[in-house]
Short mmCIF file of C-alpha atoms and ligand atoms in Angstrom, two decimals:
data_model
loop_
_atom_site.label_atom_id
_atom_site.label_comp_id
_atom_site.label_asym_id
_atom_site.label_seq_id
_atom_site.Cartn_x
_atom_site.Cartn_y
_atom_site.Cartn_z
CA MET A 11 4.65 -8.74 17.78
CA LYS A 12 4.37 -5.03 17.37
CA GLU A 13 5.61 -4.08 13.94
CA ARG A 14 5.18 -1.56 11.09
CA THR A 15 4.07 -1.90 7.55
CA LEU A 16 3.75 0.39 4.50
CA SER A 17 0.31 1.09 3.06
CA ILE A 18 -0.52 2.91 -0.15
CA ILE A 19 -4.03 3.86 -1.03
CA LYS A 20 -3.67 3.73 -4.79
CA PRO A 21 -4.92 6.32 -7.31
CA ASP A 22 -8.11 4.50 -8.19
CA ALA A 23 -9.31 4.36 -4.58
CA VAL A 24 -8.27 8.02 -3.96
CA LYS A 25 -10.38 9.03 -6.97
CA LYS A 26 -13.33 7.15 -5.50
CA ASN A 27 -13.02 9.27 -2.30
CA ALA A 28 -12.30 6.17 -0.31
CA ILE A 29 -9.38 7.45 1.82
CA GLY A 30 -11.43 8.03 4.93
CA ASP A 31 -13.22 4.71 4.77
CA ILE A 32 -10.00 2.77 4.18
CA LEU A 33 -8.11 4.51 7.00
CA ARG A 34 -11.18 3.80 9.26
CA ARG A 35 -10.73 0.08 8.55
CA PHE A 36 -7.09 0.22 9.57
CA GLU A 37 -7.95 1.99 12.81
CA ASN A 38 -10.88 -0.29 13.51
CA ALA A 39 -8.55 -3.27 13.20
CA GLY A 40 -6.28 -1.82 15.87
CA LEU A 41 -3.60 -0.35 13.59
CA THR A 42 -2.19 3.09 14.33
CA ILE A 43 -1.26 5.52 11.53
CA VAL A 44 2.17 6.78 12.60
CA ALA A 45 3.19 8.63 9.43
CA ALA A 46 1.23 9.64 6.29
CA LYS A 47 1.55 11.75 3.16
CA LEU A 48 -0.73 12.52 0.21
CA THR A 49 1.42 12.90 -2.91
CA THR A 50 1.53 12.03 -6.58
CA LEU A 51 4.37 9.74 -7.58
CA SER A 52 6.50 10.42 -10.57
CA LYS A 53 6.82 7.53 -13.03
CA ALA A 54 10.42 7.12 -11.90
CA GLN A 55 9.38 6.97 -8.19
CA ALA A 56 6.80 4.35 -9.05
CA GLN A 57 9.37 2.30 -11.04
CA GLY A 58 11.74 2.51 -8.09
CA PHE A 59 9.10 1.31 -5.67
CA TYR A 60 8.04 -1.62 -7.85
CA ALA A 61 11.60 -2.46 -9.04
CA VAL A 62 11.15 -6.04 -7.83
CA HIS A 63 8.49 -6.42 -10.54
CA LYS A 64 10.49 -4.83 -13.40
CA GLU A 65 10.61 -8.02 -15.50
CA ARG A 66 6.83 -8.63 -15.20
CA PRO A 67 4.70 -7.93 -18.30
CA PHE A 68 2.45 -5.50 -16.37
CA PHE A 69 5.36 -3.36 -15.02
CA ASP A 70 4.96 -0.44 -17.43
CA SER A 71 1.19 -0.32 -17.09
CA LEU A 72 1.35 -0.64 -13.28
CA THR A 73 3.89 2.22 -12.88
CA THR A 74 1.84 4.42 -15.25
CA PHE A 75 -1.22 3.70 -13.16
CA MET A 76 0.62 4.32 -9.84
CA SER A 77 1.83 7.71 -11.10
CA SER A 78 -1.62 8.71 -12.60
CA GLY A 79 -2.93 10.65 -9.60
CA PRO A 80 -2.62 11.24 -5.87
CA VAL A 81 -1.89 8.35 -3.46
CA LEU A 82 -2.05 8.27 0.30
CA ILE A 83 1.07 6.63 1.64
CA SER A 84 1.12 5.66 5.31
CA VAL A 85 2.98 3.67 7.94
CA LEU A 86 0.69 1.45 10.00
CA GLU A 87 1.84 0.17 13.41
CA GLY A 88 0.42 -2.55 15.63
CA GLU A 89 0.47 -6.16 16.52
CA ASP A 90 1.09 -8.23 13.36
CA ALA A 91 0.53 -5.08 11.32
CA ILE A 92 1.89 -6.63 8.09
CA GLN A 93 -0.51 -9.61 8.03
CA THR A 94 -3.39 -7.55 9.52
CA ASN A 95 -3.05 -5.15 6.60
CA ARG A 96 -2.79 -7.88 4.05
CA ARG A 97 -5.97 -9.51 5.52
CA LEU A 98 -7.86 -6.24 5.38
CA MET A 99 -6.78 -5.69 1.70
CA GLY A 100 -7.76 -9.10 0.46
CA ALA A 101 -6.35 -11.02 -2.53
CA THR A 102 -4.40 -9.16 -5.22
CA ASP A 103 -7.17 -9.92 -7.79
CA PRO A 104 -10.39 -8.40 -6.46
CA ALA A 105 -12.35 -11.26 -8.14
CA LYS A 106 -10.68 -13.57 -5.64
CA ALA A 107 -10.84 -11.24 -2.64
CA ASP A 108 -13.07 -12.08 0.32
CA ALA A 109 -16.22 -10.08 1.01
CA GLY A 110 -15.61 -7.08 3.23
CA THR A 111 -12.02 -6.56 2.10
CA ILE A 112 -10.68 -3.29 0.77
CA ARG A 113 -9.96 -4.81 -2.69
CA LYS A 114 -13.35 -6.43 -2.92
CA ASP A 115 -15.02 -3.15 -2.09
CA TRP A 116 -12.92 -0.63 -4.10
CA ALA A 117 -10.62 -2.35 -6.60
CA THR A 118 -11.34 -2.20 -10.35
CA ASP A 119 -9.20 -5.09 -11.50
CA VAL A 120 -6.02 -6.98 -10.71
CA GLU A 121 -3.91 -3.95 -11.59
CA LYS A 122 -6.02 -1.11 -10.24
CA ASN A 123 -6.58 -2.83 -6.94
CA ALA A 124 -7.11 0.04 -4.53
CA ALA A 125 -4.30 -0.67 -2.00
CA HIS A 126 -0.72 -1.75 -1.48
CA GLY A 127 0.60 -3.46 1.66
CA SER A 128 4.10 -4.76 2.43
CA ASP A 129 4.30 -8.58 2.22
CA GLY A 130 6.95 -9.21 4.96
CA PRO A 131 9.24 -7.62 7.57
CA ASP A 132 12.18 -7.10 5.17
CA THR A 133 10.03 -5.50 2.42
CA ALA A 134 8.21 -3.36 5.03
CA LYS A 135 11.49 -1.94 6.27
CA TRP A 136 12.67 -1.22 2.76
CA GLU A 137 9.32 0.28 1.61
CA ILE A 138 9.02 2.53 4.67
CA GLY A 139 12.56 3.77 4.07
CA TYR A 140 11.72 4.41 0.42
CA PHE A 141 9.15 7.01 1.33
CA PHE A 142 9.84 8.15 4.89
CA SER A 143 12.90 9.45 6.80
CA GLU A 144 14.00 9.12 10.35
CA MET A 145 12.60 12.57 10.99
CA ASP A 146 9.07 11.45 9.94
CA LEU A 147 9.37 8.32 12.07
CA PRO A 148 11.10 8.59 15.43
CA ASN A 149 12.38 5.14 16.35
CA ARG A 150 9.98 4.24 19.01
CA LEU A 151 8.85 0.78 18.07
P1 IDP B 222 0.23 -7.51 -3.97
O1 IDP B 222 0.06 -6.01 -4.24
O2 IDP B 222 -1.04 -8.20 -3.57
O3 IDP B 222 1.37 -7.79 -3.01
P2 IDP B 222 1.99 -8.26 -6.18
O4 IDP B 222 2.05 -9.65 -6.77
O5 IDP B 222 3.11 -7.89 -5.30
O6 IDP B 222 0.61 -8.15 -5.37
O7 IDP B 222 1.87 -7.23 -7.36
C1 IDP B 222 2.05 -5.84 -7.17
C2 IDP B 222 0.98 -5.12 -7.89
O8 IDP B 222 1.14 -5.33 -9.27
C3 IDP B 222 -0.46 -5.57 -7.55
O9 IDP B 222 -0.97 -4.98 -6.32
C4 IDP B 222 -1.17 -5.04 -8.80
O10 IDP B 222 -1.40 -3.64 -8.77
C5 IDP B 222 -0.14 -5.38 -9.91
N1 IDP B 222 -0.40 -6.67 -10.48
C6 IDP B 222 -0.13 -7.89 -9.92
N2 IDP B 222 -0.41 -8.88 -10.77
C7 IDP B 222 -0.91 -8.29 -11.87
C8 IDP B 222 -1.37 -8.82 -13.13
O11 IDP B 222 -1.46 -10.02 -13.41
N3 IDP B 222 -1.79 -7.88 -14.08
C9 IDP B 222 -1.69 -6.57 -13.87
N4 IDP B 222 -1.27 -6.03 -12.66
C10 IDP B 222 -0.83 -6.88 -11.73
MG1 MG B 223 3.43 -7.38 -3.24
#
């Protein structure tokens, strides 16, 4: 099914000049980039995005990291975009990520793990709406 997902190339991967290589992987996998912005999140914006994790012990460190430098936020569209992006990223912990995945190739550790991808249709819709408006994304799915 054609669907959309939210991707974030995290500050660690942006610092490694990996934006082009990572977007290339999305495109090579048949995903289309339908909206994108390069921005630096405030701590409050990062806390809002990761609110679902606010009780986790790593929440403060994670949101400090996510607001530590530029990120490339994009909306990817295609068949099974959510699972395709998760497969391209690999496991949350790069030590457990398959060879050839984004996290295996660029992550530093389980926190500084190079990329974010929505984990399901409901979170994808919420996450896309968190960063993009109707004007950025005409409803043409
Ligand atoms: P996901 O990004 O693979 O969906 P989640 O469990 O949703 O993984 O966690 C969100 C983010 O929180 C991860 O991508 C990672 O940056 C960070 N994180 C997850 N687990 C840990 C941990 O055990 N220690 C530190 N940071 C973590
Ligand atoms: Mg997640």
